Amino acid sequence: MRAYRDDQKFLNFRINLVIWGIVIAFFFLAGAFWWVQGVQAERYRGLADANFLREIPITAKRGLILDRNGKILADNQPTYSLMLRRRDLRDLAKTDPSIEARLMQFVGGTLQIPIEELQARIEKQKSVPSIRPIPLAEDLTVAQVSEIEGHRITFPVLSVEAVQRRNYRYGIMASHVIGYIGEANEGDIKKNPDLKPGDLIGKKGVELVYDSYLRGRDGARYMVVDSHGKEISEYLPARREPVPGQNVYLTIDFDLQRRAEQYFIEKEFVGSAVVLDPRNGEVMAMVSSPAFNPNVYSRRFTPEVWEQIVSNPFKIEVNRAIQGLYSPGSVFKAVMAIAGLADGAITPSTNFYCGGSDVFFGRRFRCWRPQGHGSISVENALKVSCDVFFYNTGARLGVDKIAQYAHRLTFGELSHIDLENERAGTVPSTAWASEKQHRKWYPSETISVAIGQGPLTVTPLQVANMMSSIANGGKVFRPHVLKLVEGHDSSDQVHWLKVEPTVIHELKLPAGPLKAVRQGLWDVVNEQGGTGGNARVEGLDICGKTGTVQVIAQSGSKDTLFLPFKFRDHAWFASFAPRDDAQLVTVVFIEHSGLHGGTDAAPLAREIYQAHFQKRLGTETINLTDPATLEKLKEGDLPTPGADLPRPPPQLGAGH
């Protein structure tokens, strides 16, 4: 009897085990069904669609870049790219193992590209889904397109697509402002998940800073294919139209930019020039010489070309206007005059005697003019650039007072211009010496700073900001190269975004010191004996300051023109016009000029002022003493697209 009960229990155990096995299997199947049909439904639907639909990306047209008057600087040109469908290639290789080798040999021979480079291009885009075509080459010639199309039956995995290639119409012109585009790298994709390998994005200049406006949004078309991968027709319901990028208008004036660049090219000068509107911070021209051709960067180039670029001794990629750090030399005397007068260390009637040199803190410091200038006031000291006068002013102020006023005039600080990698430079002080150099500041060092030498370094843009503040009464505007963004809403109506002027510093300057400094700067250009006479324009009150910066210590003659290039003096000229209602600031800096600022730099400023005011007045002569002419200039700037524009979104006014 007991044996019977044991057999019954064992039988029940086996029945229960089978039942629980069925239940577990049921739940497993139900879970798998939910996972496949629910969670991964879109994935499998996509795979199913991919069996008969082929996605072909439609690249959005990049927005145009135009100057302030609507002249196109960067546009797009139609060209052809060779695309490879890797998934189809993998399927073909199952039946024809030699297809990949023959394909590489054919493409390499047709395009004259080493097979290793082709394989590297494919490997670089391995993260792109295999179903999506990847570009093997761009800018195909008509002959190459014909050759590839003639072998479509042999290599059905290849296709030629019409695309848009970025074109910079004037080559090197304004290249440091406009920048260039290039393929998104791993770092770019990590920062922006919307990007994918092969996407073209801004890499420098306006193309980089305003890439989100210019880039647009890509679309796609879907082709129905048969089991052999042959395209039959387009599946229109799935088509996504691309959204073109928005057009960007710069503050740059084409004519002023071209004139300034031609000056550097004709003279074979290295350096930079900045032209600002002191009323709002708009950059009318920005030159960095030598420049680069952005069309080279926007296409694939060989390692040899890249080596030529990076090995160029003049560092053509550096935007000298905002990244070049130089001693300001005698242009800093304008800051010293403002600081001395505003702080009370000197007055307009203060005179110091210059006998060619003087002793400060136990050391003798020489003036650039060995015979001296005699008894001299601040106005005349600016006019003839007397070193001894500003040695005395610096000794009275001290380095910390000098630093205070220099910072308020944006030296040692970023201006937050809407271009990348701006540098702040250095303004020395007692705190700076302690923090950065771990030493005390010696009073004799202040004497060198007072004439723009020593550890003091600035950018040409900072000098332009300084002159703007003197010109407009103490305001320092945030400089910007973007003027307008032209977009379209959902109904395809044009709308505009405009950059509003932003004041980043306002130096409350008394009228007396401003008047004295402006008069001294006017004398530099317009009075007999002034160092900036080469910038003079009849009928136009130009105020300016020359500067010469020694690169190495010299004894005797200061003419370094015949020394090796890297040992020659730098030349500055910083200016604004007209004196009492300034509308333009021009700063010119020539690296290793070998001559004085009044000789090499001032003539370009004269050309800029002539070009600008003749264009504004519509005449070959300039006479700002005529009341009617002054009223005409006050009517506003040259016509610009988009009147009565709304205020921009916050990002347009933010720093970069």
XYZ file of C-alpha atoms in Angstrom, residues 111-578:
468
model
C 39.937 58.374 -59.431
C 43.721 58.005 -59.173
C 43.474 57.241 -55.451
C 45.611 54.599 -53.673
C 43.612 51.568 -52.598
C 44.903 51.982 -49.031
C 43.376 55.464 -48.862
C 40.025 54.174 -50.143
C 40.022 51.483 -47.485
C 40.897 54.087 -44.852
C 37.933 56.222 -45.941
C 35.610 53.228 -45.593
C 37.059 52.334 -42.188
C 36.615 55.918 -41.002
C 32.862 55.653 -41.576
C 32.358 52.192 -40.106
C 30.018 53.623 -37.437
C 27.540 54.677 -40.144
C 24.763 52.038 -40.527
C 25.723 49.689 -43.348
C 22.411 50.262 -45.102
C 23.253 53.953 -45.582
C 25.496 54.878 -48.551
C 28.825 56.472 -47.647
C 30.873 58.878 -49.801
C 34.082 57.529 -51.316
C 35.054 60.669 -53.235
C 33.805 64.172 -53.988
C 34.131 66.638 -56.846
C 34.074 64.021 -59.601
C 34.909 65.212 -63.093
C 32.570 64.595 -66.022
C 34.980 61.950 -67.346
C 34.994 60.153 -63.991
C 31.196 60.218 -63.783
C 30.959 58.741 -67.287
C 33.453 55.991 -66.460
C 31.615 55.014 -63.271
C 28.172 55.086 -64.895
C 29.519 52.909 -67.691
C 30.370 50.197 -65.145
C 27.135 50.315 -63.139
C 26.169 46.807 -64.270
C 29.528 45.407 -63.148
C 29.526 47.357 -59.864
C 25.875 48.012 -58.893
C 26.930 48.984 -55.363
C 28.342 52.286 -56.684
C 26.233 55.339 -57.433
C 26.907 58.943 -58.387
C 24.944 61.558 -56.467
C 24.569 65.271 -57.237
C 25.510 67.275 -54.124
C 26.279 70.858 -53.124
C 29.891 71.856 -52.483
C 30.826 74.950 -50.483
C 32.353 77.643 -52.665
C 34.190 80.710 -51.409
C 33.902 83.098 -54.317
C 36.888 85.288 -53.570
C 39.356 82.691 -52.319
C 41.513 84.076 -49.526
C 39.428 87.221 -49.048
C 38.186 87.531 -45.440
C 39.083 83.873 -44.922
C 39.865 84.307 -41.220
C 36.423 85.834 -40.697
C 34.410 83.497 -42.940
C 36.315 80.330 -42.021
C 35.668 77.020 -43.740
C 33.764 73.725 -43.386
C 34.943 70.145 -43.041
C 33.797 66.647 -42.095
C 32.513 66.126 -38.564
C 35.046 64.185 -36.487
C 34.478 62.008 -33.429
C 34.753 64.985 -31.085
C 32.154 66.943 -33.048
C 29.745 63.991 -33.029
C 30.132 63.519 -29.269
C 29.243 67.168 -28.707
C 26.284 67.085 -31.094
C 24.355 63.794 -31.329
C 22.494 65.078 -34.401
C 25.714 64.786 -36.407
C 26.915 61.637 -38.141
C 30.184 60.716 -39.870
C 30.459 62.384 -43.246
C 28.415 65.451 -42.263
C 29.959 68.772 -43.245
C 30.052 71.382 -40.505
C 31.751 74.699 -39.806
C 35.319 74.341 -38.607
C 36.496 77.942 -38.336
C 35.233 81.522 -38.356
C 31.608 82.388 -39.064
C 31.120 78.916 -40.567
C 31.872 77.490 -37.099
C 30.302 80.056 -34.779
C 27.020 80.268 -36.710
C 26.970 76.695 -38.003
C 23.550 76.030 -36.431
C 22.031 78.761 -38.629
C 23.939 77.880 -41.788
C 23.764 74.077 -41.803
C 20.064 73.372 -42.277
C 18.596 69.871 -41.925
C 19.224 67.007 -44.347
C 16.386 65.107 -46.005
C 16.189 61.704 -47.686
C 14.520 59.903 -50.579
C 13.718 56.196 -50.616
C 14.100 54.004 -53.683
C 12.266 50.707 -54.157
C 14.775 47.986 -55.086
C 14.391 44.391 -56.196
C 16.085 41.315 -54.734
C 19.225 42.085 -56.769
C 19.502 45.619 -55.413
C 18.386 47.269 -58.649
C 16.459 50.505 -58.168
C 12.911 50.378 -59.553
C 11.216 53.611 -58.482
C 11.079 56.188 -55.686
C 8.766 55.519 -52.749
C 7.326 59.033 -52.467
C 5.340 58.684 -49.186
C 8.598 58.237 -47.251
C 10.445 61.184 -48.836
C 11.773 63.836 -46.434
C 12.510 67.206 -47.955
C 15.697 68.920 -46.763
C 15.468 72.212 -44.884
C 17.999 74.704 -46.305
C 20.263 76.672 -44.000
C 19.661 80.328 -43.249
C 21.556 83.128 -44.970
C 23.984 85.121 -42.841
C 24.832 88.778 -43.496
C 28.127 89.987 -42.071
C 29.085 93.480 -40.940
C 32.057 93.278 -43.321
C 32.138 95.841 -46.136
C 33.392 94.079 -49.273
C 35.107 97.165 -50.724
C 36.969 98.061 -47.519
C 37.983 94.446 -46.943
C 39.286 94.061 -50.488
C 41.193 97.338 -50.401
C 42.890 96.450 -47.119
C 43.841 92.948 -48.275
C 45.214 94.214 -51.565
C 47.482 96.603 -49.653
C 49.011 93.725 -47.682
C 49.362 91.560 -50.795
C 50.937 94.275 -52.959
C 53.399 95.277 -50.226
C 54.002 91.629 -49.243
C 53.351 92.581 -45.624
C 52.676 90.254 -42.714
C 50.236 91.633 -40.178
C 46.630 92.627 -39.676
C 44.107 95.421 -39.941
C 40.843 96.047 -38.109
C 38.159 98.540 -39.135
C 35.339 99.170 -36.632
C 32.259 101.343 -36.423
C 32.753 103.008 -32.989
C 29.004 103.643 -32.736
C 27.980 100.001 -32.485
C 31.004 97.658 -32.601
C 30.413 96.406 -36.142
C 33.567 95.029 -37.789
C 33.734 96.673 -41.213
C 36.952 94.890 -42.212
C 39.320 92.417 -40.593
C 42.530 91.348 -42.311
C 45.093 88.772 -41.236
C 47.988 88.392 -43.645
C 49.044 86.023 -45.052
C 45.664 84.333 -45.449
C 44.552 80.861 -46.488
C 42.187 79.695 -49.231
C 39.135 78.090 -47.546
C 38.277 76.265 -50.779
C 41.304 74.023 -50.110
C 40.018 73.070 -46.656
C 36.503 72.321 -47.866
C 37.709 69.421 -50.035
C 39.754 66.324 -49.364
C 43.467 67.021 -49.629
C 46.532 64.864 -49.438
C 48.857 64.594 -46.421
C 51.432 66.486 -48.482
C 49.110 69.488 -48.771
C 48.394 69.376 -45.033
C 52.131 69.304 -44.326
C 52.577 72.424 -46.443
C 49.843 74.169 -44.451
C 51.110 73.349 -40.959
C 54.758 73.958 -41.861
C 54.140 77.453 -43.227
C 56.434 79.710 -41.143
C 53.871 82.540 -41.129
C 51.155 80.411 -39.472
C 48.494 81.269 -42.032
C 45.666 79.770 -39.944
C 46.227 82.223 -37.074
C 43.869 85.197 -37.110
C 46.400 87.841 -36.150
C 43.689 90.433 -35.514
C 42.352 88.559 -32.469
C 45.036 85.945 -31.723
C 48.292 87.774 -32.406
C 49.837 89.213 -29.221
C 52.228 92.135 -29.629
C 53.661 95.002 -27.623
C 51.530 98.054 -28.427
C 54.478 100.414 -28.513
C 53.664 104.095 -28.723
C 49.943 103.599 -29.481
C 49.718 102.821 -25.747
C 50.604 106.453 -25.090
C 46.962 107.288 -25.824
C 46.009 105.091 -22.856
C 48.670 106.786 -20.728
C 47.327 110.207 -21.654
C 43.752 109.182 -20.766
C 44.850 107.577 -17.496
C 47.102 110.481 -16.464
C 44.499 113.157 -17.214
C 41.530 111.252 -15.764
C 43.418 110.299 -12.573
C 44.897 113.778 -12.068
C 48.523 112.709 -12.387
C 48.867 115.323 -15.156
C 46.753 118.136 -16.583
C 46.543 119.544 -20.115
C 48.973 122.260 -19.015
C 51.515 119.900 -17.391
C 54.948 120.128 -19.036
C 57.936 117.813 -18.696
C 61.380 118.547 -20.063
C 62.800 116.074 -22.581
C 66.529 116.336 -23.164
C 66.785 113.045 -25.042
C 66.813 110.914 -21.879
C 66.032 110.961 -18.179
C 66.766 108.950 -15.044
C 64.016 107.014 -13.237
C 64.542 104.750 -10.224
C 68.298 104.773 -10.734
C 68.211 103.871 -14.455
C 68.553 106.080 -17.511
C 65.810 105.754 -20.123
C 66.207 107.283 -23.568
C 63.733 109.038 -25.820
C 63.512 107.901 -29.444
C 64.783 111.390 -30.454
C 68.375 111.692 -29.157
C 68.325 115.519 -29.123
C 65.084 115.521 -27.141
C 61.895 117.567 -27.488
C 62.433 120.277 -24.887
C 59.599 121.318 -22.586
C 56.497 119.525 -23.801
C 52.773 119.151 -22.903
C 50.547 116.094 -23.326
C 49.107 117.269 -26.668
C 52.546 117.826 -28.162
C 53.877 114.648 -26.556
C 51.207 112.662 -28.412
C 51.935 114.552 -31.613
C 55.678 113.833 -31.638
C 55.457 110.626 -29.541
C 57.848 111.853 -26.844
C 58.985 108.951 -24.655
C 60.260 111.053 -21.752
C 56.884 112.743 -21.213
C 55.181 109.368 -20.793
C 58.040 108.019 -18.662
C 57.177 110.810 -16.210
C 53.460 110.127 -16.487
C 54.003 106.417 -15.800
C 56.215 107.171 -12.792
C 53.454 109.339 -11.312
C 50.681 106.825 -11.988
C 52.397 103.581 -11.004
C 51.835 100.259 -12.714
C 48.605 99.414 -10.890
C 46.858 102.623 -11.982
C 48.065 102.027 -15.535
C 46.702 98.472 -15.388
C 43.373 99.699 -14.041
C 42.773 102.031 -16.988
C 44.171 99.529 -19.491
C 41.674 96.903 -18.331
C 38.799 99.363 -18.548
C 39.803 99.928 -22.159
C 39.619 96.097 -22.737
C 43.358 95.366 -22.670
C 44.062 92.089 -20.895
C 40.440 90.987 -21.377
C 38.409 89.167 -23.998
C 36.100 91.379 -26.032
C 33.865 88.333 -26.766
C 33.838 88.966 -30.477
C 31.799 86.310 -32.289
C 34.877 84.499 -33.630
C 36.666 81.582 -32.005
C 39.887 81.476 -29.982
C 40.291 85.165 -29.200
C 43.231 85.878 -26.875
C 43.283 88.310 -23.976
C 46.916 89.381 -23.886
C 48.750 90.569 -20.768
C 48.513 93.718 -18.660
C 51.221 93.627 -15.957
C 50.648 94.794 -12.400
C 52.055 94.083 -8.950
C 49.445 91.346 -8.476
C 50.240 89.883 -11.894
C 53.971 89.725 -11.101
C 53.259 87.987 -7.800
C 50.714 85.501 -9.181
C 52.177 84.688 -12.586
C 55.911 85.185 -12.085
C 56.175 84.682 -8.312
C 58.224 87.817 -7.805
C 57.868 91.456 -6.809
C 57.276 94.179 -9.381
C 60.128 96.686 -9.663
C 59.187 100.348 -10.177
C 61.701 100.733 -13.007
C 59.673 98.186 -15.005
C 56.759 100.628 -14.998
C 58.774 103.021 -17.146
C 58.924 100.527 -20.016
C 55.198 99.766 -19.704
C 54.442 103.499 -19.950
C 55.558 103.488 -23.604
C 53.923 100.169 -24.479
C 56.917 97.892 -23.963
C 57.836 95.306 -21.330
C 55.506 92.354 -20.651
C 52.470 94.291 -21.944
C 50.866 92.492 -24.926
C 47.685 93.292 -26.857
C 45.816 92.273 -29.997
C 45.015 94.637 -32.881
C 41.307 94.274 -32.047
C 41.951 95.496 -28.499
C 43.755 98.542 -29.873
C 40.731 99.197 -32.110
C 38.422 98.944 -29.074
C 40.620 101.410 -27.207
C 40.504 103.931 -30.042
C 36.734 103.460 -30.309
C 36.276 104.429 -26.669
C 38.326 107.611 -27.154
C 36.359 108.363 -30.312
C 32.860 107.885 -28.861
C 33.375 109.295 -25.393
C 34.189 106.212 -23.334
C 31.963 103.350 -24.548
C 33.479 100.023 -25.515
C 31.077 97.986 -27.641
C 31.261 94.244 -28.018
C 32.692 93.871 -31.539
C 30.769 91.551 -33.838
C 30.934 90.288 -37.431
C 27.315 89.074 -37.664
C 24.793 91.678 -38.771
C 21.678 89.769 -39.875
C 20.313 86.248 -40.181
C 17.752 85.683 -42.917
C 15.385 82.781 -42.321
C 12.019 81.425 -43.465
C 9.044 80.394 -41.341
C 6.656 77.480 -41.980
C 4.734 79.524 -44.573
C 8.017 80.343 -46.382
C 7.832 83.989 -45.329
C 11.174 85.746 -44.864
C 12.014 86.857 -41.341
C 15.099 88.586 -39.996
C 17.204 88.424 -36.866
C 19.452 91.358 -36.115
C 22.382 91.744 -33.719
C 21.889 94.672 -31.361
C 24.856 96.748 -30.091
C 26.108 95.700 -26.660
C 28.230 97.923 -24.404
C 30.784 95.830 -22.478
C 32.564 98.739 -20.743
C 31.790 102.387 -20.243
C 34.651 104.534 -19.068
C 33.311 107.760 -17.593
C 35.825 110.209 -19.041
C 35.720 113.927 -18.221
C 35.270 116.187 -21.236
C 38.560 117.997 -20.606
C 40.875 114.960 -20.830
C 38.991 113.622 -23.845
C 39.304 116.917 -25.653
C 43.031 117.177 -24.909
C 43.742 113.613 -26.057
C 41.683 113.977 -29.219
C 43.492 117.213 -30.021
C 46.862 115.518 -29.562
C 45.805 112.625 -31.804
C 44.523 115.088 -34.395
C 47.906 116.853 -34.326
C 49.648 113.504 -35.000
C 48.036 113.357 -38.448
C 47.359 116.956 -39.389
C 50.030 119.184 -37.813
C 53.529 119.791 -39.137
C 55.922 117.430 -37.376
C 53.239 114.890 -36.482
C 54.332 111.275 -36.880
C 51.165 110.191 -38.761
C 51.128 112.670 -41.640
C 50.923 109.852 -44.223
C 47.333 109.191 -43.117
C 46.143 112.755 -43.813
C 43.075 113.198 -46.058
C 42.075 116.710 -47.106
C 38.698 117.695 -45.734
C 38.593 114.882 -43.150
C 39.650 115.285 -39.514
C 41.557 112.055 -38.861
C 42.967 111.413 -35.385
C 45.659 108.782 -34.953
C 48.702 107.450 -33.172
C 51.749 105.773 -34.655
C 53.825 103.127 -32.928
C 57.117 101.356 -33.521
C 57.965 98.257 -31.506
C 61.527 97.018 -31.191
C 61.899 93.260 -31.485
C 65.540 93.231 -30.356
C 67.609 95.805 -28.516
C 69.273 98.281 -30.874
C 72.049 100.765 -30.385
C 72.524 103.776 -32.603
C 70.238 103.890 -35.645
C 66.744 102.483 -35.174
C 66.266 101.647 -38.850
C 65.953 97.852 -38.889
C 64.747 97.497 -42.485
C 67.909 95.706 -43.583
C 68.096 93.283 -40.679
C 66.846 89.675 -41.058
C 63.033 89.630 -41.179
C 62.456 88.307 -37.654
C 64.634 91.047 -36.119
C 62.892 94.020 -37.772
C 60.680 96.436 -35.834
C 56.884 96.177 -35.866
C 54.783 99.136 -37.053
C 51.406 100.362 -35.700
C 48.907 102.986 -36.720
C 45.655 103.379 -34.734
C 43.122 106.023 -35.726
C 39.531 107.257 -35.991
C 37.597 109.816 -38.030
C 36.029 112.347 -38.004
